[in-house]
Short mmCIF file of C-alpha atoms and ligand atoms in Angstrom, two decimals:
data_model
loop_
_atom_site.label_atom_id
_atom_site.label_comp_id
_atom_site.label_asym_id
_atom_site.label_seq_id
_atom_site.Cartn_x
_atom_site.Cartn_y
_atom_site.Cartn_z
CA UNK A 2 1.11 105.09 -7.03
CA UNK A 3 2.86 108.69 -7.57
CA UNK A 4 -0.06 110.96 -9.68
CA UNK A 5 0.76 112.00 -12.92
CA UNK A 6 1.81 115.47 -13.47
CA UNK A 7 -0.60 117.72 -15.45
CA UNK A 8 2.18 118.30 -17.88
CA UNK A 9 2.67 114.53 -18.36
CA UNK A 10 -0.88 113.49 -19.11
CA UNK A 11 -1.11 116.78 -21.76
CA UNK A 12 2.26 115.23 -23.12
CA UNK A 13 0.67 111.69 -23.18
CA UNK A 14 -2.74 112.68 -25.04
CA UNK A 15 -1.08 114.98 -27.58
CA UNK A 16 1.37 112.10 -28.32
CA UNK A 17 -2.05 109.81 -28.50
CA UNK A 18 -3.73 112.52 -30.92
CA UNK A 19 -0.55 112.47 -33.58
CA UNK A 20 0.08 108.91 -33.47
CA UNK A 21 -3.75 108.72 -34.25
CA UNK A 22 -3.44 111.05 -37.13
CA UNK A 23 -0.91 109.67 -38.66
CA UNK A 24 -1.78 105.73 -38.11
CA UNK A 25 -5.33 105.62 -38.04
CA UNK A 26 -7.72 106.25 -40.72
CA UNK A 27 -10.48 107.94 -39.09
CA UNK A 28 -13.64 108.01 -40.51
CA UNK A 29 -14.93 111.91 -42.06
CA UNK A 30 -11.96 113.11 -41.18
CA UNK A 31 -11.70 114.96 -44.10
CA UNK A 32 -15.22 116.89 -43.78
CA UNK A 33 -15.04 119.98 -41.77
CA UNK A 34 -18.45 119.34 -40.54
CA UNK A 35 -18.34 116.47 -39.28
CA UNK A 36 -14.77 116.35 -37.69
CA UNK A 37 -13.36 117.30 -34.56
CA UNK A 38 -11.44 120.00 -34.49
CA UNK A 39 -7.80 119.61 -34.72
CA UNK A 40 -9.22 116.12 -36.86
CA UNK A 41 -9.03 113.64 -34.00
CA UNK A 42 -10.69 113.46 -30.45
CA UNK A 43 -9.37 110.62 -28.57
CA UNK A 44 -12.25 109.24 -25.67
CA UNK A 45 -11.08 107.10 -22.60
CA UNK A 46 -14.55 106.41 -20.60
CA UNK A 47 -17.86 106.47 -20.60
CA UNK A 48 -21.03 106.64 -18.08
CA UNK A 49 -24.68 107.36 -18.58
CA UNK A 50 -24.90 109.76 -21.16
CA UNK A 51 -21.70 111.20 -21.36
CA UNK A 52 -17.98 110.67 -22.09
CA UNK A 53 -14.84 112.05 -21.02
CA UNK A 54 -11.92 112.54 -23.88
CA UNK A 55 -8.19 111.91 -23.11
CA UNK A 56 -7.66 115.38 -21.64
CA UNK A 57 -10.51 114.73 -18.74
CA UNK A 58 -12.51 116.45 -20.27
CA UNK A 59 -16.41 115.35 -19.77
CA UNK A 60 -19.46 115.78 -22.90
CA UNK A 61 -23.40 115.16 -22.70
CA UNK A 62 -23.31 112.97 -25.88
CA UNK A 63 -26.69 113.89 -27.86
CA UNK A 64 -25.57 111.83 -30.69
CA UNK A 65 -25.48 108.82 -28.89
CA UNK A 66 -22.11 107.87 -30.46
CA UNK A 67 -23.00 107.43 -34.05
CA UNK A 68 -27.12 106.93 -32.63
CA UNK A 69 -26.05 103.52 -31.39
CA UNK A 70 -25.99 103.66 -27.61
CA UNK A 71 -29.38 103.04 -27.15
CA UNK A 72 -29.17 101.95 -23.31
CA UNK A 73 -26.16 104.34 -22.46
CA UNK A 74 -22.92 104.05 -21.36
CA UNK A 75 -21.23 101.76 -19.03
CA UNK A 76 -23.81 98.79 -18.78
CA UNK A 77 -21.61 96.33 -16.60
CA UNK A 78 -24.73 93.43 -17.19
CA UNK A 79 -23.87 93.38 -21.18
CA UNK A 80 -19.62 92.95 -19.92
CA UNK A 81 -20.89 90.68 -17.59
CA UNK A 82 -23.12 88.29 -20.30
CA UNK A 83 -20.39 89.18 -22.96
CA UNK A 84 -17.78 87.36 -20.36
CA UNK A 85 -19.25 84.56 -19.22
CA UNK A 86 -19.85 83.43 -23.54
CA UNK A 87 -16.36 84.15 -24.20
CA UNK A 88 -15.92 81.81 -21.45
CA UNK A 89 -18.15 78.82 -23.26
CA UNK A 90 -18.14 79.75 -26.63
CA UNK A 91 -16.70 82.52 -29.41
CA UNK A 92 -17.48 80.97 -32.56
CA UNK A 93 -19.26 78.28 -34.40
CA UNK A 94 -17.84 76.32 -36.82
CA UNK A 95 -18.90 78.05 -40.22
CA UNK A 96 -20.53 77.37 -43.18
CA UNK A 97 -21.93 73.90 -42.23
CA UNK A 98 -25.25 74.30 -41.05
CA UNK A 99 -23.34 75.30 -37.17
CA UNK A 100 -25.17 77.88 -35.21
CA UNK A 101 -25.24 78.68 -31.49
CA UNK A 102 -27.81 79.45 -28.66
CA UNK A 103 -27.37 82.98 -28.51
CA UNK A 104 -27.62 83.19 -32.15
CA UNK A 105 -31.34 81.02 -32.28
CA UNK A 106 -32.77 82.75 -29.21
CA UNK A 107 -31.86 86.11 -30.64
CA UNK A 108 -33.40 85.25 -33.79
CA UNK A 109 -36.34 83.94 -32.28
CA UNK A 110 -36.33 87.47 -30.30
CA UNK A 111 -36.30 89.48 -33.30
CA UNK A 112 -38.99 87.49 -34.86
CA UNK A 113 -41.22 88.29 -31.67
CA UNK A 114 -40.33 92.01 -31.53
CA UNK A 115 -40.77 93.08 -34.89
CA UNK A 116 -43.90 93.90 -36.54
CA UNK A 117 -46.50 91.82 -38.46
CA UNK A 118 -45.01 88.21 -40.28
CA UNK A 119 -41.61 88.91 -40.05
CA UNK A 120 -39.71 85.59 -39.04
CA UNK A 121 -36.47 84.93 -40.16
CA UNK A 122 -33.27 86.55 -39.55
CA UNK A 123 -29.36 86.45 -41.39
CA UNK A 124 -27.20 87.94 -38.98
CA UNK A 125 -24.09 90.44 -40.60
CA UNK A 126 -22.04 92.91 -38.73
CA UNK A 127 -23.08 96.53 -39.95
CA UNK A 128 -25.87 98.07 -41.11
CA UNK A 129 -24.33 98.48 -44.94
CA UNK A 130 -23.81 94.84 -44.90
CA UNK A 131 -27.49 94.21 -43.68
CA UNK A 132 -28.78 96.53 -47.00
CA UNK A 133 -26.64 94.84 -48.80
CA UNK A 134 -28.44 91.58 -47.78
CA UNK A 135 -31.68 92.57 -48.26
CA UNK A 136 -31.45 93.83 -51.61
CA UNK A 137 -29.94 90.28 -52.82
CA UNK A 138 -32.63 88.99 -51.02
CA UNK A 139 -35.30 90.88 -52.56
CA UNK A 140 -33.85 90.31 -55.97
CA UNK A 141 -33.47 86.22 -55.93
CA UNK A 142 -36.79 86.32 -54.05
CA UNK A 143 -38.16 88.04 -57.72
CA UNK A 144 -36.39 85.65 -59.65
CA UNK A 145 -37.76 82.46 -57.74
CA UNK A 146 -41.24 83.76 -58.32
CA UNK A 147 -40.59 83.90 -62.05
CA UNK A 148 -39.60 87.44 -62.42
CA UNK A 149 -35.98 86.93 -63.88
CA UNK A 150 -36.01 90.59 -64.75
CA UNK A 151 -36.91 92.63 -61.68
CA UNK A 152 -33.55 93.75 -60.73
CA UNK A 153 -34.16 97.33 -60.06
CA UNK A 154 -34.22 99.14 -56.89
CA UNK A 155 -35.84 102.37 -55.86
CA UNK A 156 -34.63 104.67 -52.85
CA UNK A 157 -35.52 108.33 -51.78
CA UNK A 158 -32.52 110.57 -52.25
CA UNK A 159 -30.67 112.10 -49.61
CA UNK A 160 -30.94 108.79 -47.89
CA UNK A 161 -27.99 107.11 -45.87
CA UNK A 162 -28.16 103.16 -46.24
CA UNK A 163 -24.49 102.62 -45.91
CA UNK A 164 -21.20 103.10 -47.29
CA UNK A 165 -20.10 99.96 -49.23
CA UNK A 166 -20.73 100.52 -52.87
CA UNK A 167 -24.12 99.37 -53.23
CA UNK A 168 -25.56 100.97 -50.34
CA UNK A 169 -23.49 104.62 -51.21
CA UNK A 170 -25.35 103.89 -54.51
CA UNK A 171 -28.92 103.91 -52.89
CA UNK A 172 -28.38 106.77 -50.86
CA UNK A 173 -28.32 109.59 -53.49
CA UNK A 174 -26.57 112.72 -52.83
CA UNK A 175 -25.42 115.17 -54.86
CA UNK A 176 -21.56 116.82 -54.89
CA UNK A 177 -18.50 116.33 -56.27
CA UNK A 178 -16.96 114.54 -53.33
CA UNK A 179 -19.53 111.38 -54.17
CA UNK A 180 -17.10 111.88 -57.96
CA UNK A 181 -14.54 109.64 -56.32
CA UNK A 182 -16.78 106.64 -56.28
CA UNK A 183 -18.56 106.86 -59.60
CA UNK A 184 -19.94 104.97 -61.16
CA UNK A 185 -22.04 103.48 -58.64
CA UNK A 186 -23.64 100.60 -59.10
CA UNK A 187 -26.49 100.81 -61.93
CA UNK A 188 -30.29 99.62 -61.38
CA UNK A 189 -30.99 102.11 -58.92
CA UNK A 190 -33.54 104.93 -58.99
CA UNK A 191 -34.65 107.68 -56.92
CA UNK A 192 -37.63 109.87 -56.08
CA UNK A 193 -38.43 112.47 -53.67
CA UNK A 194 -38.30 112.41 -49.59
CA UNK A 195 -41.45 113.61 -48.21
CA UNK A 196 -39.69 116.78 -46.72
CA UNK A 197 -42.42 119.04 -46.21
CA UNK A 198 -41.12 121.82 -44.63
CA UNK A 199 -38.28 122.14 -48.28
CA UNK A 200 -40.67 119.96 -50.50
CA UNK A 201 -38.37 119.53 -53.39
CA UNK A 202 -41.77 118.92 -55.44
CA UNK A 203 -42.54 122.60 -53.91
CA UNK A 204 -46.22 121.60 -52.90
CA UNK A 205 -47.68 121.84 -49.55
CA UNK A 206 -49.36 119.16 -47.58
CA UNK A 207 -52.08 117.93 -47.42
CA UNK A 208 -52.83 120.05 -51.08
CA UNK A 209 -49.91 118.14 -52.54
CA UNK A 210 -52.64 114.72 -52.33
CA UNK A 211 -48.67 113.03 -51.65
CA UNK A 212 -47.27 113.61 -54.75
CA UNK A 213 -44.01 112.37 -53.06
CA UNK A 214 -45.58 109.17 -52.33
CA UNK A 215 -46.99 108.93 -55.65
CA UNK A 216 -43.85 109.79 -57.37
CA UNK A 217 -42.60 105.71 -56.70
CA UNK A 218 -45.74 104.99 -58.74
CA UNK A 219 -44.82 107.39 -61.01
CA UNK A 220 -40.95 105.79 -61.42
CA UNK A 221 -42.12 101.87 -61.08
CA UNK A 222 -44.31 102.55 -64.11
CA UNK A 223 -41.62 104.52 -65.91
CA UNK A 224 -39.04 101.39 -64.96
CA UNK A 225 -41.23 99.11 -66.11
CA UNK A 226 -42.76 97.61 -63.27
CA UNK A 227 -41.34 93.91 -64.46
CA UNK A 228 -38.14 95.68 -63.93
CA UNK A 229 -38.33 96.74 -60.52
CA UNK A 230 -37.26 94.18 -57.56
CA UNK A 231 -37.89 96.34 -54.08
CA UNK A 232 -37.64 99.73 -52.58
CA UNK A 233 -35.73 100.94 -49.94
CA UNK A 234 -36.29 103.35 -47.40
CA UNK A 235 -35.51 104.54 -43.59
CA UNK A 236 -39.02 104.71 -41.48
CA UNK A 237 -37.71 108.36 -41.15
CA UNK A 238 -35.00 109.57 -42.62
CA UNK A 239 -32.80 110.89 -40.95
CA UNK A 240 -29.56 111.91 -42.61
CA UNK A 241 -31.64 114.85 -44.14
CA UNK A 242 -32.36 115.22 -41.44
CA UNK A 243 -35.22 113.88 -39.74
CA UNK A 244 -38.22 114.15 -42.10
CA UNK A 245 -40.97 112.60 -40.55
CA UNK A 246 -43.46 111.43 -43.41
CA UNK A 247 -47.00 112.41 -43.15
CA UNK A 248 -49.83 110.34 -41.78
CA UNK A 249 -50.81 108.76 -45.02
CA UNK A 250 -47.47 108.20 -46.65
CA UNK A 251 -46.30 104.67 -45.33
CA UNK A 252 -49.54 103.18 -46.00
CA UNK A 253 -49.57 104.32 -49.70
CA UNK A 254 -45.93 103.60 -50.11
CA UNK A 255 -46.91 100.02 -48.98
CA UNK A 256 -50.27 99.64 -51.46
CA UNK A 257 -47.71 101.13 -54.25
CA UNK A 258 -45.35 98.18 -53.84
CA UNK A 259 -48.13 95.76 -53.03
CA UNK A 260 -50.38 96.76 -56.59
CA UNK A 261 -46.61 96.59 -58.28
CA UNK A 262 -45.39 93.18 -56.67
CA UNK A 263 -42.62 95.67 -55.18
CA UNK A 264 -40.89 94.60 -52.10
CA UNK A 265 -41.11 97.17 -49.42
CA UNK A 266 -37.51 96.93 -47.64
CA UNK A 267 -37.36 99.45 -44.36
CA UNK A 268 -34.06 100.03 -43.15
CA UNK A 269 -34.29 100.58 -39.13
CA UNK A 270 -30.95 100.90 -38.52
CA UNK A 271 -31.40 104.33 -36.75
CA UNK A 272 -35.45 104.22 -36.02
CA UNK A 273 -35.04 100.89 -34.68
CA UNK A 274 -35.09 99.56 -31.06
CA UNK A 275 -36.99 102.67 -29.50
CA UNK A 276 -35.47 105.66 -30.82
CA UNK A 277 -38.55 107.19 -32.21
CA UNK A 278 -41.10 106.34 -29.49
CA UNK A 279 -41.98 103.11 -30.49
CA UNK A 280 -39.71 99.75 -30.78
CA UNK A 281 -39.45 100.41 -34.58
CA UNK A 282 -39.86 103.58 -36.89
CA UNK A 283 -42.51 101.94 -38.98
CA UNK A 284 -44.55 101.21 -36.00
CA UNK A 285 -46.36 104.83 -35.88
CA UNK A 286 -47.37 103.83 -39.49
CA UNK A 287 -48.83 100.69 -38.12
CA UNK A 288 -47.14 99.37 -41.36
CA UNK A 289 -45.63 96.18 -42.10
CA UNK A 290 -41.92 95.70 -44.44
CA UNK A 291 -41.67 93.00 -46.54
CA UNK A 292 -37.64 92.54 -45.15
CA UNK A 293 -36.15 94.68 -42.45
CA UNK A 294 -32.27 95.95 -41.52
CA UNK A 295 -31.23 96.80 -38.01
CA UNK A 296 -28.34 97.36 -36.62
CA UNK A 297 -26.72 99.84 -34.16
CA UNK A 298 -29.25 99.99 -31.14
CA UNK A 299 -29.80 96.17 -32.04
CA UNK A 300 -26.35 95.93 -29.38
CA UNK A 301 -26.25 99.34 -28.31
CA UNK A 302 -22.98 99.56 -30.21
CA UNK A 303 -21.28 97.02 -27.43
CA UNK A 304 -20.56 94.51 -29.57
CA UNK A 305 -20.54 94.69 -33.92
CA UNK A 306 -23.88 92.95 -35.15
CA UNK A 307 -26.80 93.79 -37.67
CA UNK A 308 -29.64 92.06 -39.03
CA UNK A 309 -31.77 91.09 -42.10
CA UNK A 310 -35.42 90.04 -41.21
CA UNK A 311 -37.51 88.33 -43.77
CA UNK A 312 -41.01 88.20 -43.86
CA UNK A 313 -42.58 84.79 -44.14
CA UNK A 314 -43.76 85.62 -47.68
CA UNK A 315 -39.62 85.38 -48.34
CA UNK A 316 -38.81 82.39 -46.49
CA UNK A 317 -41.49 80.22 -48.05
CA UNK A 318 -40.23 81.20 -51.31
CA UNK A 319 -36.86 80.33 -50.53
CA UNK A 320 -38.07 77.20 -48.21
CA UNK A 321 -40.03 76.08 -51.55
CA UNK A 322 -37.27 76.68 -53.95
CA UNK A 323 -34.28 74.58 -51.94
CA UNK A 324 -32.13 77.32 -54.22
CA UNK A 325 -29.10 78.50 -51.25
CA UNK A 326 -28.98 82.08 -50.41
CA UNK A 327 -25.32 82.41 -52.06
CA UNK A 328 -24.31 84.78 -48.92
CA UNK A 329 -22.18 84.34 -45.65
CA UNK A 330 -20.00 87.01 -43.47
CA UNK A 331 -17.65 85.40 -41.40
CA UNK A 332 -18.57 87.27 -38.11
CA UNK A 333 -22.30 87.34 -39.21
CA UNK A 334 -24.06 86.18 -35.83
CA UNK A 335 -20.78 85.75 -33.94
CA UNK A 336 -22.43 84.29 -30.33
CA UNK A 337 -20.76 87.06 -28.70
CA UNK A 338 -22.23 89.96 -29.99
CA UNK A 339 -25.43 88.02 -29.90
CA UNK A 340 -25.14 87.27 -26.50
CA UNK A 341 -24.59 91.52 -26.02
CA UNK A 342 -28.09 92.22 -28.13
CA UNK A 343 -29.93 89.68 -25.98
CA UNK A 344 -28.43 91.51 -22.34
CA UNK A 345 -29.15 94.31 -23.96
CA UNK A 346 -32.60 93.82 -25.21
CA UNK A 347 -33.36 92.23 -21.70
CA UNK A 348 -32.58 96.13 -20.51
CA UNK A 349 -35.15 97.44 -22.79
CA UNK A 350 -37.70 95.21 -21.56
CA UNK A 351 -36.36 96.22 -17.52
CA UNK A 352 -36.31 99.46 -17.99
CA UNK A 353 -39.02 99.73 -20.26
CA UNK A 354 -36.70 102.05 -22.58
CA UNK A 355 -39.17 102.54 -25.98
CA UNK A 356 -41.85 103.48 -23.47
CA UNK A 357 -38.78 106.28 -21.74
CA UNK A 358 -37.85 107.63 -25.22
CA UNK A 359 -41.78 108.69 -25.84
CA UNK A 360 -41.99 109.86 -22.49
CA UNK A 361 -38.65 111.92 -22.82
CA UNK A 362 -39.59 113.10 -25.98
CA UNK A 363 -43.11 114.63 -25.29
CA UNK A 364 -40.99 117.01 -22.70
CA UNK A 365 -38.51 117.40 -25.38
CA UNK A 366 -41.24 118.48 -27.61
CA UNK A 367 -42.50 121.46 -25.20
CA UNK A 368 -39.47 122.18 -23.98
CA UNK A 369 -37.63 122.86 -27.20
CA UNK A 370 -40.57 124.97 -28.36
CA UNK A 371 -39.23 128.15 -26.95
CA UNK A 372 -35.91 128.34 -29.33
CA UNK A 373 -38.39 129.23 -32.25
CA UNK A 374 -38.11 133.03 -30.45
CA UNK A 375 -34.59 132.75 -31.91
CA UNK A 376 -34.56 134.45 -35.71
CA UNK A 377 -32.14 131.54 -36.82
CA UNK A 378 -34.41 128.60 -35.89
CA UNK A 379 -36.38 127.78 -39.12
CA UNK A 380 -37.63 124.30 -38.15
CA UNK A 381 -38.43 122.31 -35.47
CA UNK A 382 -39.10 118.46 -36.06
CA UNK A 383 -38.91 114.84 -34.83
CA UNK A 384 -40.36 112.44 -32.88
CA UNK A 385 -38.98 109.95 -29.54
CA UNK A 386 -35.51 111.05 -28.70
CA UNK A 387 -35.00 111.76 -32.75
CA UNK A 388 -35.24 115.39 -33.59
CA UNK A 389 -33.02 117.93 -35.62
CA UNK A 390 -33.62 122.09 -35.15
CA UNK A 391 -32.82 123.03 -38.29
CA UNK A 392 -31.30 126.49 -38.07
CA UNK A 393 -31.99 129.17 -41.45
CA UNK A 394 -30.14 132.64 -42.23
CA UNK A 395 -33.45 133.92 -42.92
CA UNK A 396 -37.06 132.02 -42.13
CA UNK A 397 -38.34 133.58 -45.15
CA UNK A 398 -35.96 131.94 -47.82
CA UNK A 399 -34.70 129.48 -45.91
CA UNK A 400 -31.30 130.16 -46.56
CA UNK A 401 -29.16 127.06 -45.28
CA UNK A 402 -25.66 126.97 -43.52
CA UNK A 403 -22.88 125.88 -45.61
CA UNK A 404 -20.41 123.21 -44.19
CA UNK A 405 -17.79 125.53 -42.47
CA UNK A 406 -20.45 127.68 -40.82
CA UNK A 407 -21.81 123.71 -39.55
CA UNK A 408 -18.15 123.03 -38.27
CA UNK A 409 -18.36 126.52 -36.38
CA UNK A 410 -21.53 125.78 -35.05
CA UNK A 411 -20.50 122.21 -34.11
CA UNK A 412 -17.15 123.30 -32.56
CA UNK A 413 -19.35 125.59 -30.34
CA UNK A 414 -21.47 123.36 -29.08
CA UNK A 415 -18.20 120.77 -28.51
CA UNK A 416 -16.40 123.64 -26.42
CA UNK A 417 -19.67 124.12 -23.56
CA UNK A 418 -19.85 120.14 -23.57
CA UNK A 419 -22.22 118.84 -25.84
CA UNK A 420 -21.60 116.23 -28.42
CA UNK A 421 -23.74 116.07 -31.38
CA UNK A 422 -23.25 116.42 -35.41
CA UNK A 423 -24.88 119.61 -37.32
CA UNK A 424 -25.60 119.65 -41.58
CA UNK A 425 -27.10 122.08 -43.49
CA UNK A 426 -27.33 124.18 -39.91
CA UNK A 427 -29.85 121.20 -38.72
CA UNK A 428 -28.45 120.20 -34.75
CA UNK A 429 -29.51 116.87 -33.78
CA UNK A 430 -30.67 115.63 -30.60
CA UNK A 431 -30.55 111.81 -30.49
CA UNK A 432 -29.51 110.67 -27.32
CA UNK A 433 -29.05 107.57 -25.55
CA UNK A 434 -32.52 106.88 -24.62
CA UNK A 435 -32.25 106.60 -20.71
CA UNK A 436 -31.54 110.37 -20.99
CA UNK A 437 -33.20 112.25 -18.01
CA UNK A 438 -35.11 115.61 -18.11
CA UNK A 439 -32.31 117.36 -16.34
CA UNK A 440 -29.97 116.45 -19.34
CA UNK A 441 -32.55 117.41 -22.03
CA UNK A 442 -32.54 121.12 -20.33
CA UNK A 443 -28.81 121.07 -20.04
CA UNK A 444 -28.81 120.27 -23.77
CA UNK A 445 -31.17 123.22 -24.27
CA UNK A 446 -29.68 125.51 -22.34
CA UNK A 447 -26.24 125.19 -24.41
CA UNK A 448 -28.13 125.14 -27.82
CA UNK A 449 -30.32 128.25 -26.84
CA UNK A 450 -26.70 130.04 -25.92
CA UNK A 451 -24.93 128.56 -28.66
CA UNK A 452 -27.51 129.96 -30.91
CA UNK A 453 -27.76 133.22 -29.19
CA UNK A 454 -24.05 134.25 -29.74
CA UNK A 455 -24.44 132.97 -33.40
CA UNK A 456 -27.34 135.43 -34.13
CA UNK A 457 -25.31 138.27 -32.40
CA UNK A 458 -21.81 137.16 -34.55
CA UNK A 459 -24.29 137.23 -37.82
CA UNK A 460 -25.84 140.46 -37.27
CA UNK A 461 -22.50 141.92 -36.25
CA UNK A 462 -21.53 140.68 -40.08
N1 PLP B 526 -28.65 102.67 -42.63
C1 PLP B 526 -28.78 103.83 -41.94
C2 PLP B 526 -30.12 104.50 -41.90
C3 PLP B 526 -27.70 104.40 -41.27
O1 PLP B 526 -27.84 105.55 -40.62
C4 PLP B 526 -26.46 103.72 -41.31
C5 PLP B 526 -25.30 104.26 -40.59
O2 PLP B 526 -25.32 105.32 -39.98
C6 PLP B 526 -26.35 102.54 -42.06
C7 PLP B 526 -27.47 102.04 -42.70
C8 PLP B 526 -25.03 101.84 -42.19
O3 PLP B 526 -24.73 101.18 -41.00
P1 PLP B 526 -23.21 100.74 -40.69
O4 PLP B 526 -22.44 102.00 -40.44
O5 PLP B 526 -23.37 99.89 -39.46
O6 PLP B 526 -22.74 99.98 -41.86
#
């Protein structure tokens, strides 16, 4: 077959990039942070831990794709598994008690994986829909123990549960671009993230005695604890990004909810299947969630799936009551995707990944130390193969980037090869976790250059 010309392929993936902006509705494509930058990158293949765009062009992807691929890039076994079902089976028929054996044995995975009593999984397609599940859960749960009025639901702000209108409203921002959507959807309160190194309560641990943590108490009280259904939070958050919580603030969180009759709902969308260290955020906590969400890693992003796990305290209620769960996605535990979690959680357990991403992130952790010689690096933090280096105009105040100097920094990082997102001047590393240590220092190597020229363009004003 004759070789395309040079000229050709540029011709063919410009004409890709303008048919894609005009046809396809890409997602942030409006915020110059987040966006590539001509507003569309078009990718053609993947390997390991990086990806090559439509104009050959190859990127070490610390972002993981959106901190989804979990086992990396290119896993022929999950095509392979993912064939052979299509093969058998592709759907069940709905609504009428019809399930399938990927579907059950993934279930009964989950129920072995996860922490403590949780037991019983609903199956949905994305991690919004998952939230969305669990706070309908959490609120009939109140009402068949008698408590007809707890309807209200507490979050931290600054969160990211989603982007369907209930889960926008628990993750609280601030900005006129959240205007659009207003109002949000009412019974939903806030309080504080326990970001020490900007405490919005301006306190300092361990002086502060976790007035963060005590703030909930603070709220359910104000509420009217008869009012208040369940609260919702990441393990670690990491939209802020990455504020890992203190020792002592999980445990209180959970005796807060417990002394309240508060359910304690811990969205693992991101923290879940090994990204922090462990198999799931809350783990280091040694905490257990009345209901949990994953999603993303729970495939590795090859195939759409999420999940709602209940605790057994929910399912007896619910077991007890005979009163349906009024709640059903079409595509909800479709038997392919499930058949891609379970080859994909079988790669985990081969390649002993969660044990990898602590091992990778301890050399992470020293390696990384030396950027703090740079004037612009204010903060340092994370845990596993999760971490942001939060970059300041000025360590003493803190000063933060705005947006368009995050799209600069972003762009730079894009043009020597790395792939990754940058807020408030934070650059996140969260990899797919089978990254090696050679990759980690060819991540560090760009960032400590990328930040180098930055301090030079600054001082040059
Ligand atoms: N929860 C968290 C913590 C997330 O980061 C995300 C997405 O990034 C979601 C929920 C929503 O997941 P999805 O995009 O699959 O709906």
């Amino acid at each position: 077959m004759k070789a395309r010309s040079k000229e050709t392929a540029v011709n063919e993936a410009k004409a890709l990039r303008d048919m894609a902006l005009e046809h396809l509705w890409i997602p942030f494509s409006m915020r110059e942070d987040l966006t590539a930058p001509d507003g569309v990158q078009v990718f053609v293949k993947e390997d390991g831990c990086r990806v090559i765009d439509v104009n050959g062009r190859s990127y070490l992807d610390a972002y993981a794709g959106l901190m989804y691929k979990n086992v990396g890039y290119g896993r022929k076994e999950i095509a392979d598994a993912v064939y052979a079902q299509m093969l058998e089976l592709t759907s069940p028929p709905g609504g009428r008690g019809g399930t399938t054996v990927p579907a059950v044995k993934l279930a009964a995975k989950l129920a072995e994986i996860t922490p403590g009593d949780l037991l019983r999984t609903f199956f949905v397609t994305g991690g919004s829909e998952a939230n969305e599940t669990a706070v309908k859960m959490a609120k009939q749960y109140q009402r068949l123990s008698d408590f007809a009025n707890r309807y209200k639901i507490i979050a931290r702000m600054g969160e990211y549960h989603g982007s369907t209108h209930l889960t926008m409203s628990l993750g609280k921002r601030t900005g006129t671009a959240w205007a659009a959507y207003e109002p949000l959807v009412p019974g939903v309160r806030h309080i504080s993230q326990p970001y020490c190194y900007r405490c919005p309560l301006e306190l300092q641990y361990p002086d502060c005695g976790l007035a963060c943590a005590r703030e909930l108490e603070r709220v359910i009280q104000f509420e009217s604890k008869e009012m208040v259904a369940a609260v919702i939070m990441t393990s670690i958050c990491q939209s802020l990004p990455v504020i890992i919580p203190p020792p002592d603030y999980w445990p209180k969180i959970r005796s807060i909810c417990d002394e309240n009759g508060v359910l304690l709902i811990d969205d693992e969308v991101v923290c879940g299947f090994g990204r922090t260290g462990k198999m799931f955020g809350i783990e280091h906590w040694g905490v257990t969630p009345d209901i949990m969400t994953v999603a993303k890693g729970l495939t590795s992003g090859y195939a759409p799936l999420a999940a709602c796990i209940a605790s057994s305290k929910i399912t007896k209620k619910f077991d007890e009551s005979k009163e349906p769960f009024l709640h059903i996605f079409t595509f909800g535990g479709n038997p392919i995707c499930c058949t891609a979690a379970l080859a994909n959680l079988e790669i985990f357990e081969r390649e002993k990944l969660v044990k990898r991403a602590a091992t990778m992130g301890e050399y992470f952790s020293k390696q990384v130390q030396t950027l703090y010689e740079h004037s612009l690096v204010g903060d340092i933090r994370g845990i596993g193969l999760m971490w942001a280096i939060e970059l300041v105009k000025d360590k003493k105040t803190k000063e933060s980037f705005t947006r368009e100097e995050d799209k600069d920094i972003a762009g730079k990082l894009r043009e020597a090869g790395i792939l990754t997102a940058v807020t408030g001047g934070a650059i996140r590393f969260l990899p797919p976790l089978i990254i090696n240590k050679d990759e980690i220092d060819e991540f560090l190597t760009i960032v400590d250059k990328v930040i180098g020229e930055l301090e030079k363009e600054l001082s040059a004003g």
